[in-house]
PDB file of C-alpha atoms and ligand atoms in Angstrom:
ATOM      1  CA  MET J   1      15.864 -18.423  18.100  1.00 55.00           C
ATOM      2  CA  LYS J   2      15.181 -16.139  20.859  1.00 59.00           C
ATOM      3  CA  LEU J   3      13.343 -13.806  18.632  1.00 59.00           C
ATOM      4  CA  LEU J   4      11.003 -16.711  17.896  1.00 58.00           C
ATOM      5  CA  THR J   5      10.462 -18.051  21.145  1.00 58.00           C
ATOM      6  CA  ILE J   6       9.392 -14.003  21.697  1.00 54.00           C
ATOM      7  CA  LEU J   7       6.715 -14.294  18.857  1.00 57.00           C
ATOM      8  CA  LEU J   8       5.727 -17.715  19.961  1.00 55.00           C
ATOM      9  CA  ALA J   9       5.110 -16.644  23.606  1.00 54.00           C
ATOM     10  CA  ASP J  10       2.917 -13.751  22.658  1.00 54.00           C
ATOM     11  CA  VAL J  11       1.090 -15.526  20.296  1.00 57.00           C
ATOM     12  CA  SER J  12      -0.002 -18.470  22.496  1.00 53.00           C
ATOM     13  CA  LYS J  13      -1.459 -15.211  24.943  1.00 60.00           C
ATOM     14  CA  ILE J  14      -4.269 -14.825  23.016  1.00 70.00           C
ATOM     15  CA  ALA J  15      -6.968 -16.603  24.398  1.00 76.00           C
ATOM     16  CA  THR J  16      -9.832 -18.231  22.237  1.00 77.00           C
ATOM     17  CA  ASP J  17     -12.324 -15.585  23.874  1.00 84.00           C
ATOM     18  CA  ASP J  18     -10.305 -12.608  23.367  1.00 90.00           C
ATOM     19  CA  TYR J  19     -11.945 -11.394  20.295  1.00 92.00           C
ATOM     20  CA  VAL J  20     -10.187  -7.737  20.450  1.00 95.00           C
ATOM     21  CA  GLY J  21      -6.820  -9.723  20.782  1.00 95.00           C
ATOM     22  CA  PHE J  22      -7.912 -11.398  17.412  1.00 95.00           C
ATOM     23  CA  THR J  23      -8.996  -8.485  15.398  1.00 97.00           C
ATOM     24  CA  PHE J  24      -5.698  -6.843  15.965  1.00 97.00           C
ATOM     25  CA  PHE J  25      -3.860 -10.384  15.173  1.00 96.00           C
ATOM     26  CA  VAL J  26      -5.846 -10.134  11.562  1.00 97.00           C
ATOM     27  CA  GLY J  27      -5.507  -6.516  11.251  1.00 98.00           C
ATOM     28  CA  CYS J  28      -2.126  -6.882  11.180  1.00 97.00           C
ATOM     29  CA  MET J  29      -1.959  -9.602   8.772  1.00 98.00           C
ATOM     30  CA  ALA J  30      -4.556  -7.974   6.551  1.00 98.00           C
ATOM     31  CA  MET J  31      -2.528  -4.506   6.519  1.00 98.00           C
ATOM     32  CA  MET J  32       0.668  -6.366   5.770  1.00 98.00           C
ATOM     33  CA  ALA J  33      -0.791  -8.352   2.776  1.00 98.00           C
ATOM     34  CA  ALA J  34      -2.407  -5.020   1.601  1.00 98.00           C
ATOM     35  CA  SER J  35       1.190  -3.486   1.522  1.00 98.00           C
ATOM     36  CA  ALA J  36       2.385  -6.149  -0.285  1.00 98.00           C
ATOM     37  CA  PHE J  37      -0.284  -6.305  -2.732  1.00 98.00           C
ATOM     38  CA  PHE J  38       0.234  -2.350  -3.387  1.00 98.00           C
ATOM     39  CA  PHE J  39       4.260  -2.362  -3.706  1.00 98.00           C
ATOM     40  CA  LEU J  40       4.249  -5.386  -6.254  1.00 98.00           C
ATOM     41  CA  SER J  41       1.530  -3.919  -8.439  1.00 97.00           C
ATOM     42  CA  MET J  42       3.181  -0.512  -8.580  1.00 95.00           C
ATOM     43  CA  ASN J  43       5.158  -1.022 -11.696  1.00 94.00           C
ATOM     44  CA  SER J  44       2.691  -2.149 -13.794  1.00 94.00           C
ATOM     45  CA  PHE J  45       1.193   1.448 -13.732  1.00 94.00           C
ATOM     46  CA  ASP J  46       1.159   4.398 -15.945  1.00 89.00           C
ATOM     47  CA  ARG J  47       4.525   6.977 -14.454  1.00 89.00           C
ATOM     48  CA  LYS J  48       2.074   9.186 -12.934  1.00 88.00           C
ATOM     49  CA  TRP J  49      -0.310   6.833 -10.888  1.00 94.00           C
ATOM     50  CA  ARG J  50       2.900   5.296  -9.496  1.00 96.00           C
ATOM     51  CA  THR J  51       3.461   7.902  -6.384  1.00 96.00           C
ATOM     52  CA  SER J  52      -0.335   7.040  -5.469  1.00 97.00           C
ATOM     53  CA  ILE J  53      -0.009   3.430  -5.042  1.00 98.00           C
ATOM     54  CA  LEU J  54       3.029   3.970  -3.479  1.00 98.00           C
ATOM     55  CA  VAL J  55       1.216   6.470  -1.128  1.00 98.00           C
ATOM     56  CA  SER J  56      -1.643   3.778  -0.794  1.00 98.00           C
ATOM     57  CA  GLY J  57       0.860   0.780   0.064  1.00 98.00           C
ATOM     58  CA  LEU J  58       2.929   3.408   2.476  1.00 98.00           C
ATOM     59  CA  ILE J  59      -0.476   3.875   4.443  1.00 98.00           C
ATOM     60  CA  THR J  60      -1.245  -0.075   4.908  1.00 98.00           C
ATOM     61  CA  PHE J  61       2.666  -0.534   6.091  1.00 98.00           C
ATOM     62  CA  ILE J  62       2.704   2.181   8.404  1.00 98.00           C
ATOM     63  CA  ALA J  63      -0.207   0.497   9.896  1.00 98.00           C
ATOM     64  CA  ALA J  64       1.023  -2.962   9.671  1.00 98.00           C
ATOM     65  CA  VAL J  65       3.997  -2.241  11.960  1.00 98.00           C
ATOM     66  CA  HIS J  66       1.485   0.045  14.243  1.00 98.00           C
ATOM     67  CA  TYR J  67      -0.771  -3.245  14.651  1.00 98.00           C
ATOM     68  CA  TRP J  68       1.999  -5.268  15.172  1.00 97.00           C
ATOM     69  CA  TYR J  69       2.956  -3.418  18.561  1.00 96.00           C
ATOM     70  CA  MET J  70      -0.459  -2.966  19.116  1.00 97.00           C
ATOM     71  CA  ARG J  71      -1.013  -6.543  18.927  1.00 95.00           C
ATOM     72  CA  ASP J  72       1.590  -7.148  21.538  1.00 93.00           C
ATOM     73  CA  TYR J  73       0.490  -4.272  23.904  1.00 95.00           C
ATOM     74  CA  TRP J  74      -2.877  -5.359  24.089  1.00 94.00           C
ATOM     75  CA  ALA J  75      -1.596  -9.412  24.846  1.00 91.00           C
ATOM     76  CA  ALA J  76       0.610  -7.949  27.430  1.00 92.00           C
ATOM     77  CA  HIS J  77      -1.875  -5.537  29.345  1.00 93.00           C
ATOM     78  CA  ALA J  78      -4.906  -5.977  28.114  1.00 92.00           C
ATOM     79  CA  GLU J  79      -5.553  -2.560  27.861  1.00 94.00           C
ATOM     80  CA  SER J  80      -6.163  -0.001  24.601  1.00 96.00           C
ATOM     81  CA  PRO J  81      -2.784   1.140  22.951  1.00 97.00           C
ATOM     82  CA  THR J  82      -4.006   4.496  22.592  1.00 97.00           C
ATOM     83  CA  PHE J  83      -0.333   5.789  22.304  1.00 97.00           C
ATOM     84  CA  PHE J  84       0.404   3.679  18.920  1.00 98.00           C
ATOM     85  CA  ARG J  85      -2.872   4.055  17.741  1.00 98.00           C
ATOM     86  CA  TYR J  86      -2.558   7.775  17.295  1.00 98.00           C
ATOM     87  CA  VAL J  87       0.800   7.924  16.329  1.00 98.00           C
ATOM     88  CA  ASP J  88      -0.347   5.664  13.524  1.00 98.00           C
ATOM     89  CA  TRP J  89      -3.466   7.890  12.863  1.00 98.00           C
ATOM     90  CA  VAL J  90      -1.397  10.937  12.615  1.00 98.00           C
ATOM     91  CA  LEU J  91       1.217   9.469  10.110  1.00 98.00           C
ATOM     92  CA  THR J  92      -1.777   7.739   8.049  1.00 98.00           C
ATOM     93  CA  VAL J  93      -4.667   9.986   8.291  1.00 98.00           C
ATOM     94  CA  PRO J  94      -2.101  12.784   6.699  1.00 98.00           C
ATOM     95  CA  LEU J  95      -0.902  10.410   4.002  1.00 98.00           C
ATOM     96  CA  MET J  96      -4.786   9.870   3.078  1.00 98.00           C
ATOM     97  CA  CYS J  97      -5.188  13.544   2.244  1.00 98.00           C
ATOM     98  CA  VAL J  98      -2.018  13.342   0.102  1.00 98.00           C
ATOM     99  CA  GLU J  99      -3.860  11.015  -1.780  1.00 97.00           C
ATOM    100  CA  PHE J 100      -6.727  13.651  -2.285  1.00 97.00           C
ATOM    101  CA  TYR J 101      -4.260  15.948  -3.874  1.00 98.00           C
ATOM    102  CA  LEU J 102      -2.526  13.635  -5.473  1.00 97.00           C
ATOM    103  CA  ILE J 103      -5.573  12.406  -7.918  1.00 96.00           C
ATOM    104  CA  LEU J 104      -6.568  15.878  -8.424  1.00 97.00           C
ATOM    105  CA  LYS J 105      -3.292  17.193  -9.329  1.00 95.00           C
ATOM    106  CA  VAL J 106      -4.667  16.035 -13.240  1.00 90.00           C
ATOM    107  CA  ALA J 107      -7.121  18.887 -12.326  1.00 93.00           C
ATOM    108  CA  GLY J 108      -4.233  21.466 -11.375  1.00 95.00           C
ATOM    109  CA  ALA J 109      -4.992  20.777  -7.122  1.00 96.00           C
ATOM    110  CA  LYS J 110      -2.334  22.965  -5.513  1.00 97.00           C
ATOM    111  CA  LYS J 111      -0.539  22.109  -2.656  1.00 97.00           C
ATOM    112  CA  SER J 112      -2.354  24.344  -0.401  1.00 98.00           C
ATOM    113  CA  LEU J 113      -5.302  22.259  -0.693  1.00 98.00           C
ATOM    114  CA  MET J 114      -3.489  19.311   0.293  1.00 98.00           C
ATOM    115  CA  TRP J 115      -1.865  21.377   3.503  1.00 98.00           C
ATOM    116  CA  LYS J 116      -5.252  22.384   4.250  1.00 98.00           C
ATOM    117  CA  LEU J 117      -6.626  18.958   4.545  1.00 98.00           C
ATOM    118  CA  ILE J 118      -3.294  17.793   6.854  1.00 98.00           C
ATOM    119  CA  PHE J 119      -4.121  20.657   8.680  1.00 98.00           C
ATOM    120  CA  TRP J 120      -7.617  19.677   9.703  1.00 98.00           C
ATOM    121  CA  SER J 121      -6.678  16.089  10.024  1.00 98.00           C
ATOM    122  CA  VAL J 122      -3.947  16.758  12.989  1.00 98.00           C
ATOM    123  CA  VAL J 123      -6.451  19.099  14.575  1.00 98.00           C
ATOM    124  CA  MET J 124      -8.947  16.181  14.247  1.00 98.00           C
ATOM    125  CA  LEU J 125      -6.741  13.825  15.909  1.00 98.00           C
ATOM    126  CA  VAL J 126      -4.811  16.081  18.591  1.00 98.00           C
ATOM    127  CA  THR J 127      -8.185  17.354  20.301  1.00 98.00           C
ATOM    128  CA  GLY J 128      -9.336  13.103  20.195  1.00 98.00           C
ATOM    129  CA  TYR J 129      -6.227  12.098  21.903  1.00 98.00           C
ATOM    130  CA  PHE J 130      -6.684  14.826  24.416  1.00 98.00           C
ATOM    131  CA  GLY J 131     -10.028  13.512  25.058  1.00 98.00           C
ATOM    132  CA  GLU J 132      -8.770  10.080  25.146  1.00 97.00           C
ATOM    133  CA  ALA J 133      -5.871   9.858  26.838  1.00 97.00           C
ATOM    134  CA  ILE J 134      -5.571  13.045  28.704  1.00 97.00           C
ATOM    135  CA  TYR J 135      -8.852  15.043  29.556  1.00 97.00           C
ATOM    136  CA  ARG J 136     -11.298  11.900  29.834  1.00 96.00           C
ATOM    137  CA  ASP J 137     -13.350  13.784  31.909  1.00 96.00           C
ATOM    138  CA  GLN J 138     -14.060  16.574  29.172  1.00 96.00           C
ATOM    139  CA  ALA J 139     -14.081  13.573  26.407  1.00 97.00           C
ATOM    140  CA  TRP J 140     -17.345  15.115  24.618  1.00 97.00           C
ATOM    141  CA  PHE J 141     -15.646  18.159  24.490  1.00 98.00           C
ATOM    142  CA  TRP J 142     -12.766  17.512  22.600  1.00 98.00           C
ATOM    143  CA  GLY J 143     -14.476  15.080  20.607  1.00 98.00           C
ATOM    144  CA  LEU J 144     -16.724  17.711  19.550  1.00 98.00           C
ATOM    145  CA  LEU J 145     -13.928  19.728  18.800  1.00 98.00           C
ATOM    146  CA  SER J 146     -12.446  16.590  16.754  1.00 98.00           C
ATOM    147  CA  GLY J 147     -15.820  16.321  14.946  1.00 98.00           C
ATOM    148  CA  ILE J 148     -15.786  19.992  13.717  1.00 98.00           C
ATOM    149  CA  ALA J 149     -12.171  19.290  12.099  1.00 98.00           C
ATOM    150  CA  TYR J 150     -13.730  15.985  10.766  1.00 98.00           C
ATOM    151  CA  PHE J 151     -16.693  17.985   9.287  1.00 98.00           C
ATOM    152  CA  VAL J 152     -14.444  20.690   8.106  1.00 98.00           C
ATOM    153  CA  ILE J 153     -12.436  17.734   6.273  1.00 98.00           C
ATOM    154  CA  ALA J 154     -15.645  16.554   4.986  1.00 98.00           C
ATOM    155  CA  TYR J 155     -16.872  19.933   3.367  1.00 98.00           C
ATOM    156  CA  ILE J 156     -13.854  20.281   1.594  1.00 98.00           C
ATOM    157  CA  ILE J 157     -14.065  17.180  -0.235  1.00 98.00           C
ATOM    158  CA  TRP J 158     -17.690  16.877  -0.946  1.00 98.00           C
ATOM    159  CA  PHE J 159     -18.341  20.328  -1.652  1.00 98.00           C
ATOM    160  CA  GLY J 160     -15.756  22.791  -1.831  1.00 97.00           C
ATOM    161  CA  GLU J 161     -12.422  23.270  -3.829  1.00 97.00           C
ATOM    162  CA  ALA J 162     -11.765  19.292  -3.701  1.00 97.00           C
ATOM    163  CA  LYS J 163     -15.482  18.792  -5.027  1.00 97.00           C
ATOM    164  CA  LYS J 164     -14.358  21.646  -8.233  1.00 97.00           C
ATOM    165  CA  LEU J 165     -11.170  19.946  -9.095  1.00 98.00           C
ATOM    166  CA  ALA J 166     -12.857  16.897  -9.311  1.00 98.00           C
ATOM    167  CA  GLU J 167     -15.580  18.189 -11.526  1.00 97.00           C
ATOM    168  CA  GLN J 168     -13.113  19.573 -13.729  1.00 97.00           C
ATOM    169  CA  ALA J 169     -10.888  16.219 -14.022  1.00 95.00           C
ATOM    170  CA  GLY J 170     -14.160  14.544 -15.214  1.00 95.00           C
ATOM    171  CA  GLY J 171     -13.899  10.590 -15.737  1.00 94.00           C
ATOM    172  CA  ALA J 172     -12.006   7.583 -13.737  1.00 94.00           C
ATOM    173  CA  VAL J 173     -11.087  10.723 -11.388  1.00 96.00           C
ATOM    174  CA  LEU J 174     -14.483  12.002 -10.605  1.00 97.00           C
ATOM    175  CA  SER J 175     -15.984   8.586  -9.832  1.00 96.00           C
ATOM    176  CA  ALA J 176     -12.380   7.781  -7.757  1.00 97.00           C
ATOM    177  CA  HIS J 177     -13.181  11.060  -5.807  1.00 97.00           C
ATOM    178  CA  LYS J 178     -16.765  10.642  -5.147  1.00 97.00           C
ATOM    179  CA  THR J 179     -15.914   7.007  -3.746  1.00 97.00           C
ATOM    180  CA  LEU J 180     -12.973   8.484  -1.243  1.00 97.00           C
ATOM    181  CA  CYS J 181     -15.785  11.357  -0.107  1.00 98.00           C
ATOM    182  CA  TRP J 182     -18.014   8.059   0.812  1.00 98.00           C
ATOM    183  CA  PHE J 183     -15.365   6.611   2.276  1.00 98.00           C
ATOM    184  CA  VAL J 184     -14.453   9.300   4.365  1.00 98.00           C
ATOM    185  CA  LEU J 185     -18.475  10.537   5.533  1.00 98.00           C
ATOM    186  CA  VAL J 186     -19.290   6.852   6.185  1.00 97.00           C
ATOM    187  CA  GLY J 187     -16.040   4.962   6.808  1.00 98.00           C
ATOM    188  CA  TRP J 188     -14.486   7.641   8.877  1.00 98.00           C
ATOM    189  CA  ALA J 189     -17.981   8.235  11.055  1.00 98.00           C
ATOM    190  CA  ILE J 190     -16.829   4.389  12.408  1.00 97.00           C
ATOM    191  CA  TYR J 191     -14.297   6.229  14.305  1.00 98.00           C
ATOM    192  CA  PRO J 192     -16.473   8.502  16.521  1.00 97.00           C
ATOM    193  CA  LEU J 193     -18.651   5.632  17.564  1.00 96.00           C
ATOM    194  CA  GLY J 194     -15.371   3.582  18.877  1.00 96.00           C
ATOM    195  CA  TYR J 195     -14.325   6.813  20.899  1.00 97.00           C
ATOM    196  CA  MET J 196     -17.972   7.061  22.139  1.00 96.00           C
ATOM    197  CA  ALA J 197     -17.713   3.224  23.078  1.00 94.00           C
ATOM    198  CA  GLY J 198     -14.425   3.685  24.986  1.00 94.00           C
ATOM    199  CA  THR J 199     -14.486   6.857  26.650  1.00 94.00           C
ATOM    200  CA  PRO J 200     -17.083   8.481  29.741  1.00 92.00           C
ATOM    201  CA  GLY J 201     -20.102  10.457  28.975  1.00 91.00           C
ATOM    202  CA  TRP J 202     -23.418  11.469  28.080  1.00 90.00           C
ATOM    203  CA  TYR J 203     -23.228   8.496  25.674  1.00 88.00           C
ATOM    204  CA  ASP J 204     -22.287   5.879  28.016  1.00 83.00           C
ATOM    205  CA  GLY J 205     -24.897   3.462  26.531  1.00 74.00           C
ATOM    206  CA  LEU J 206     -22.877   2.346  23.648  1.00 76.00           C
ATOM    207  CA  ALA J 207     -20.445   0.878  25.973  1.00 73.00           C
ATOM    208  CA  ASN J 208     -23.329  -0.821  27.864  1.00 77.00           C
ATOM    209  CA  LEU J 209     -24.270  -2.619  24.893  1.00 82.00           C
ATOM    210  CA  GLY J 210     -20.945  -4.335  24.637  1.00 81.00           C
ATOM    211  CA  LEU J 211     -19.242  -2.842  21.826  1.00 87.00           C
ATOM    212  CA  ASN J 212     -15.533  -2.223  22.317  1.00 93.00           C
ATOM    213  CA  MET J 213     -13.692   0.794  21.183  1.00 96.00           C
ATOM    214  CA  ASP J 214     -10.206  -1.378  19.884  1.00 97.00           C
ATOM    215  CA  VAL J 215     -12.605  -3.887  17.942  1.00 97.00           C
ATOM    216  CA  ILE J 216     -14.742  -0.937  16.292  1.00 97.00           C
ATOM    217  CA  TYR J 217     -11.511   0.988  15.504  1.00 98.00           C
ATOM    218  CA  ASN J 218      -9.829  -2.139  14.376  1.00 98.00           C
ATOM    219  CA  ILE J 219     -12.322  -2.451  11.937  1.00 98.00           C
ATOM    220  CA  GLY J 220     -12.470   0.848  10.803  1.00 98.00           C
ATOM    221  CA  ASP J 221      -8.781   0.670   9.994  1.00 98.00           C
ATOM    222  CA  ALA J 222      -9.292  -2.082   7.766  1.00 98.00           C
ATOM    223  CA  VAL J 223     -12.063  -0.805   5.840  1.00 97.00           C
ATOM    224  CA  ASN J 224     -10.678   2.692   5.425  1.00 98.00           C
ATOM    225  CA  LYS J 225      -6.943   2.028   5.014  1.00 98.00           C
ATOM    226  CA  ILE J 226      -7.490  -0.978   2.273  1.00 98.00           C
ATOM    227  CA  GLY J 227     -10.553   0.326   1.136  1.00 98.00           C
ATOM    228  CA  PHE J 228      -9.049   3.557   0.222  1.00 96.00           C
ATOM    229  CA  GLY J 229      -6.139   2.235  -1.466  1.00 97.00           C
ATOM    230  CA  LEU J 230      -8.070  -0.004  -3.319  1.00 98.00           C
ATOM    231  CA  VAL J 231      -9.853   2.929  -4.676  1.00 97.00           C
ATOM    232  CA  ILE J 232      -7.069   4.265  -5.673  1.00 97.00           C
ATOM    233  CA  TYR J 233      -5.579   0.988  -7.160  1.00 97.00           C
ATOM    234  CA  GLY J 234      -9.062   1.020  -9.379  1.00 96.00           C
ATOM    235  CA  LEU J 235      -8.338   4.469 -10.787  1.00 96.00           C
ATOM    236  CA  ALA J 236      -4.985   3.628 -11.481  1.00 96.00           C
ATOM    237  CA  VAL J 237      -5.950   0.315 -13.510  1.00 95.00           C
ATOM    238  CA  SER J 238      -8.816   2.088 -15.430  1.00 92.00           C
ATOM    239  CA  ALA J 239      -6.858   5.242 -16.030  1.00 90.00           C
ATOM    240  CA  THR J 240      -3.624   2.940 -17.482  1.00 86.00           C
ATOM    241  CA  SER J 241      -5.946   0.762 -19.420  1.00 83.00           C
ATOM    242  CA  SER J 242      -7.664   3.793 -21.241  1.00 81.00           C
ATOM    243  CA  ALA J 243      -4.213   5.265 -22.110  1.00 77.00           C
ATOM    244  CA  GLU J 244      -3.064   2.270 -23.316  1.00 77.00           C
ATOM    245  CA  ALA J 245      -6.343   2.000 -25.756  1.00 75.00           C
ATOM    246  CA  ALA J 246      -5.532   5.256 -26.754  1.00 66.00           C
TER     247      ALA J 246
HETATM  248  C1  LIG K 301      -6.375   5.032   9.187  1.00 95.81           C
HETATM  249  C2  LIG K 301      -6.928   5.769  10.352  1.00 95.81           C
HETATM  250  C3  LIG K 301      -8.090   6.899   9.784  1.00 95.81           C
HETATM  251  C4  LIG K 301      -8.534   6.814   8.656  1.00 95.81           C
HETATM  252  C5  LIG K 301      -8.817   7.405  11.122  1.00 95.81           C
HETATM  253  C6  LIG K 301      -9.348   7.976  11.032  1.00 95.81           C
HETATM  254  C7  LIG K 301      -9.870   8.713  12.217  1.00 95.81           C
HETATM  255  C8  LIG K 301     -10.444   9.555  12.559  1.00 95.81           C
HETATM  256  C9  LIG K 301     -11.638  10.011  11.285  1.00 95.81           C
HETATM  257  C10 LIG K 301     -11.221  10.076  13.689  1.00 95.81           C
HETATM  258  C11 LIG K 301     -11.920  11.028  14.484  1.00 95.81           C
HETATM  259  C12 LIG K 301     -12.467  11.346  15.552  1.00 95.81           C
HETATM  260  C13 LIG K 301     -13.495  12.097  15.559  1.00 95.81           C
HETATM  261  C14 LIG K 301     -14.056  12.789  14.507  1.00 95.81           C
HETATM  262  C15 LIG K 301     -14.358  12.573  17.181  1.00 95.81           C
HETATM  263  C16 LIG K 301     -13.514  11.340  18.108  1.00 95.81           C
HETATM  264  C17 LIG K 301     -12.522  11.373  18.180  1.00 95.81           C
HETATM  265  C18 LIG K 301     -11.707  10.664  16.618  1.00 95.81           C
HETATM  266  C19 LIG K 301     -10.187  11.383  16.905  1.00 95.81           C
HETATM  267  C20 LIG K 301     -11.849   9.549  16.730  1.00 95.81           C
END
């Protein structure tokens, strides 16, 4: 009963014009629904795709838990939940790197590729956190470092080692890899925009346009976490049905 009272009390605090709170709320629900979808569909696939689907579900589930806290934090303080945001990312973005590795394993991807991607993703996020939470006066500088790490990741998957493996794998893996590459190039580019809207710098115009950092991040998360998982899901569907046909 007490829990219910707490939950209801929090919900009633979301004002009708609180569009930031609204996106936290809807984001939380979407992540929960996506997790149920991935977890429940897992066993209908060929063994070798199950881990990939499991990881897709873990990504949205970890996000759902963090959105639960972020939604609350926003409702209580009307402040950006920077800490929860970055803890979420530092868990889920490396898992997205694991996804690249898992689908390329059919072409002989090595663990070193996975660790390389994970390393650069952590550099990207830690430098971003420094700029957003600690050294806000030099946000542009930390954002730049973060952006460099982002480009290294984009380079590896678009033109480097990962690209070659995807070409060797061919077929459904190659086309899924290509779609994931677009997610990283276009979908992930949403985040630096949010960062620029939420930190001081020469790019202040973005915030003046009335763009809110958390709304941008929340849209980015929905697109990238759920979209990314659905690409993997699509790959598992097509690979499983072609295996059954053979
Ligand atoms: C599920 C969460 C995802 C996919 C988060 C991705 C986050 C980024 C790609 C963040 C990138 C940033 C920059 C490239 C520069 C400014 C600082 C960041 C951390 C917002």
